[in-house]
Coordinates of C-alpha atoms in Angstrom, one line a residue:
M1 CA 0.0 0.0 0.0
C2 CA 1.6 3.3 -1.1
E3 CA 1.8 6.5 0.8
V4 CA -0.3 9.5 -0.4
E5 CA 1.1 13.0 -0.2
L6 CA -1.0 16.1 -0.8
N7 CA 0.7 19.3 -1.8
T8 CA -0.4 22.9 -1.3
R9 CA -2.1 23.5 -4.7
V10 CA -4.5 20.6 -4.5
Y11 CA -5.6 21.4 -0.9
V12 CA -6.0 25.1 -1.5
K13 CA -8.1 24.6 -4.7
M14 CA -10.4 22.0 -2.9
M15 CA -10.9 24.5 -0.1
L16 CA -11.7 27.4 -2.5
H17 CA -14.2 25.2 -4.4
A18 CA -16.0 24.3 -1.2
A19 CA -15.9 28.0 -0.1
R20 CA -17.4 29.3 -3.3
Y21 CA -20.4 27.0 -3.0
P22 CA -21.0 26.6 0.7
H23 CA -24.6 25.4 0.3
S24 CA -23.9 22.9 -2.4
T25 CA -22.2 19.6 -2.7
V26 CA -19.0 20.1 -4.7
S27 CA -16.8 17.5 -6.3
G28 CA -13.7 17.3 -8.5
V29 CA -10.9 15.2 -9.9
L30 CA -7.5 14.7 -8.3
L31 CA -4.3 14.7 -10.4
G32 CA -1.1 13.2 -9.3
Q33 CA 2.2 11.6 -10.0
Y34 CA 3.2 8.1 -9.0
S35 CA 6.5 6.7 -7.7
P36 CA 7.0 3.1 -6.7
S37 CA 6.0 3.8 -3.1
C38 CA 4.0 7.1 -3.2
L39 CA 1.2 8.9 -4.9
T40 CA 1.7 12.6 -4.8
L41 CA -1.4 14.7 -5.4
V42 CA -0.3 17.9 -7.0
D43 CA -3.5 19.5 -8.5
C44 CA -7.2 19.1 -8.8
V45 CA -9.9 20.0 -11.3
P46 CA -13.2 21.2 -9.8
V47 CA -16.0 19.5 -11.7
C48 CA -19.4 20.1 -10.2
H49 CA -21.5 22.2 -7.9
L50 CA -25.0 22.4 -9.4
Q51 CA -26.0 18.8 -8.9
L52 CA -24.6 15.3 -8.8
P53 CA -22.5 14.9 -11.9
L54 CA -24.4 13.0 -14.5
S55 CA -22.7 10.0 -16.1
L56 CA -22.4 11.6 -19.6
S57 CA -21.2 15.0 -18.4
L58 CA -18.7 13.2 -16.0
E59 CA -17.4 11.1 -18.8
V60 CA -16.9 14.2 -21.0
A61 CA -15.1 15.9 -18.1
L62 CA -12.9 12.9 -17.4
A63 CA -11.9 12.6 -21.0
Q64 CA -10.9 16.3 -21.3
I65 CA -9.1 16.2 -18.0
D66 CA -7.3 13.0 -18.9
S67 CA -6.0 14.6 -22.2
W68 CA -4.9 17.8 -20.5
S69 CA -3.3 16.2 -17.5
A70 CA -1.2 13.9 -19.7
L71 CA 0.3 17.0 -21.3
Q72 CA 1.3 18.1 -17.8
G73 CA 2.9 14.8 -17.0
L74 CA 0.1 14.0 -14.5
V75 CA -2.5 11.2 -14.2
I76 CA -6.1 11.2 -12.9
A77 CA -5.5 9.8 -9.4
G78 CA -8.8 10.2 -7.6
F79 CA -11.9 12.2 -6.8
Y80 CA -13.0 14.5 -4.0
Q81 CA -16.3 15.6 -2.5
A82 CA -17.5 18.2 0.0
N83 CA -21.1 17.9 1.1
A84 CA -23.7 20.6 1.4
G85 CA -24.8 19.6 4.9
L86 CA -22.6 20.6 7.8
R87 CA -22.7 17.2 9.5
D88 CA -23.1 15.1 6.4
T89 CA -20.3 12.6 6.1
S90 CA -21.9 10.4 3.5
I91 CA -20.4 9.8 0.0
N92 CA -22.9 10.1 -2.8
C93 CA -23.3 7.4 -5.4
A94 CA -21.9 9.6 -8.2
A95 CA -18.6 10.2 -6.3
L96 CA -18.3 6.5 -5.5
K97 CA -18.8 5.6 -9.2
A98 CA -16.3 8.2 -10.3
A99 CA -13.7 7.1 -7.9
S100 CA -14.3 3.4 -8.7
L101 CA -14.0 4.1 -12.4
I102 CA -10.7 5.9 -11.8
S103 CA -9.4 3.0 -9.7
E104 CA -9.9 0.7 -12.6
Y105 CA -7.1 2.5 -14.3
Q106 CA -5.1 3.6 -11.3
E107 CA -4.9 0.9 -8.6
E108 CA -3.8 3.3 -5.9
A109 CA -6.5 5.9 -6.6
V110 CA -8.0 7.7 -3.6
L111 CA -11.3 9.3 -2.7
I112 CA -11.2 12.4 -0.5
L113 CA -14.2 13.4 1.7
M114 CA -13.9 16.9 3.1
D115 CA -15.1 17.4 6.7
N116 CA -17.5 20.4 6.7
E117 CA -17.5 20.7 10.5
R118 CA -13.8 21.3 10.5
L119 CA -13.5 23.4 7.3
S120 CA -12.1 26.7 8.4
S121 CA -9.2 29.0 7.5
N122 CA -7.2 27.6 10.4
P123 CA -8.2 24.0 11.0
G124 CA -5.1 22.8 12.9
V125 CA -5.3 19.4 11.4
P126 CA -6.3 18.7 7.8
P127 CA -10.2 18.7 7.6
L128 CA -10.6 15.7 5.3
T129 CA -10.5 11.9 5.1
V130 CA -8.5 10.1 2.5
L131 CA -10.1 6.8 1.4
H132 CA -8.8 3.9 -0.7
Q133 CA -10.2 0.7 -2.0
N134 CA -9.6 -2.4 0.1
S135 CA -9.3 -6.0 -1.3
S136 CA -13.1 -6.2 -1.3
K137 CA -13.4 -3.1 -3.5
Q138 CA -14.9 -1.1 -0.6
W139 CA -13.8 2.5 0.0
V140 CA -12.3 2.7 3.5
P141 CA -10.1 5.3 5.3
K142 CA -6.5 5.1 4.5
E143 CA -4.2 4.6 7.5
K144 CA -3.2 8.1 8.8
T145 CA 0.4 7.1 8.9
L146 CA 0.3 6.7 5.1
V147 CA -1.2 10.2 4.4
M148 CA 1.6 12.8 4.2
W149 CA 1.4 16.6 3.9
G150 CA 3.9 18.8 2.1
H151 CA 4.5 22.1 4.0
W152 CA 1.2 21.9 6.0
E153 CA 1.9 25.2 7.9
E154 CA 2.6 27.0 4.7
T155 CA -0.4 25.5 3.1
Q156 CA -2.7 26.8 5.9
R157 CA -1.2 30.3 5.6
I158 CA -1.8 30.4 1.9
T159 CA -5.3 29.0 2.2
R160 CA -6.1 31.6 4.9
Q161 CA -4.7 34.4 2.8
L162 CA -6.7 33.4 -0.3
L163 CA -9.9 32.9 1.6
Q164 CA -9.6 36.3 3.2
A165 CA -9.0 37.8 -0.2
K166 CA -12.1 36.0 -1.5
A167 CA -10.1 34.3 -4.2
Y168 CA -12.7 31.5 -4.2
K169 CA -14.7 33.8 -6.5
K170 CA -12.1 33.1 -9.2
I171 CA -12.4 29.3 -9.1
I172 CA -14.0 27.7 -12.1
D173 CA -15.4 24.2 -12.3
F174 CA -16.8 22.2 -15.2
D175 CA -20.3 23.4 -14.5
N176 CA -19.1 26.9 -15.1
H177 CA -17.2 25.8 -18.3
L178 CA -20.4 24.1 -19.7
D179 CA -22.2 27.4 -19.2
D180 CA -19.4 29.4 -20.8
I181 CA -16.8 27.4 -22.8
R182 CA -14.4 30.4 -22.4
A183 CA -14.2 29.7 -18.7
D184 CA -10.8 28.1 -17.9
W185 CA -11.5 24.9 -15.9
T186 CA -7.8 24.4 -15.4
N187 CA -7.7 27.5 -13.3
Q188 CA -4.3 28.7 -14.5
E189 CA -4.8 32.1 -12.9
L190 CA -5.2 30.6 -9.5
N191 CA -2.4 28.1 -10.1
V192 CA 0.0 31.0 -10.7
E193 CA -1.3 32.9 -7.7
I194 CA -0.8 29.8 -5.4
A195 CA 2.7 29.2 -6.9
T196 CA 3.7 32.9 -6.3
L197 CA 2.5 32.7 -2.7
S198 CA 4.4 29.4 -2.2
A199 CA 7.6 30.9 -3.7
A200 CA 7.3 33.9 -1.4
A201 CA 6.9 31.7 1.6
N202 CA 9.9 29.6 0.7
G203 CA 12.0 32.7 -0.1
T204 CA 12.6 31.6 -3.7
M205 CA 11.3 34.8 -5.4

């Protein structure tokens, strides 16, 4: 069983997606890179906020995301969901189907459920659960010792800064893209902003 590491960009964008639509269930695709012993999640593509993703629209999204991510040297490595209800910790059927489909191609794929009760700009510990498929093909929490965080303190600072600046208004998911095909679902503007803040925090600017 491989370790899973989440970097700053993927966490920040999941948080911004949930913050933009606090009264809706949001979901998206996780992108990563594999090494022999580790899956590193480096980015995500927000997919849905209007309703549960329909099979056809999800297939279209996955096909486009797969083509684009391959050009970035990344693979589709999982799915994430944040529920509309504060205490709702269920995983909807669409998210399970999406994650299971992804796992057919990527054995170590993960499903991330965000914990609404702990979502804040300063959560202390990561407000989410990372799940993987066991030998019975059931989605169960991954051992916490196998979930790693790159620069967690820095990640929290950047998340807090962007939430305070209301940067969540900039995030674009596939629902937005389907309404206006000019909308950039890869969120390059936000990616650059996150990278700039990370470089400043690391003193590499």
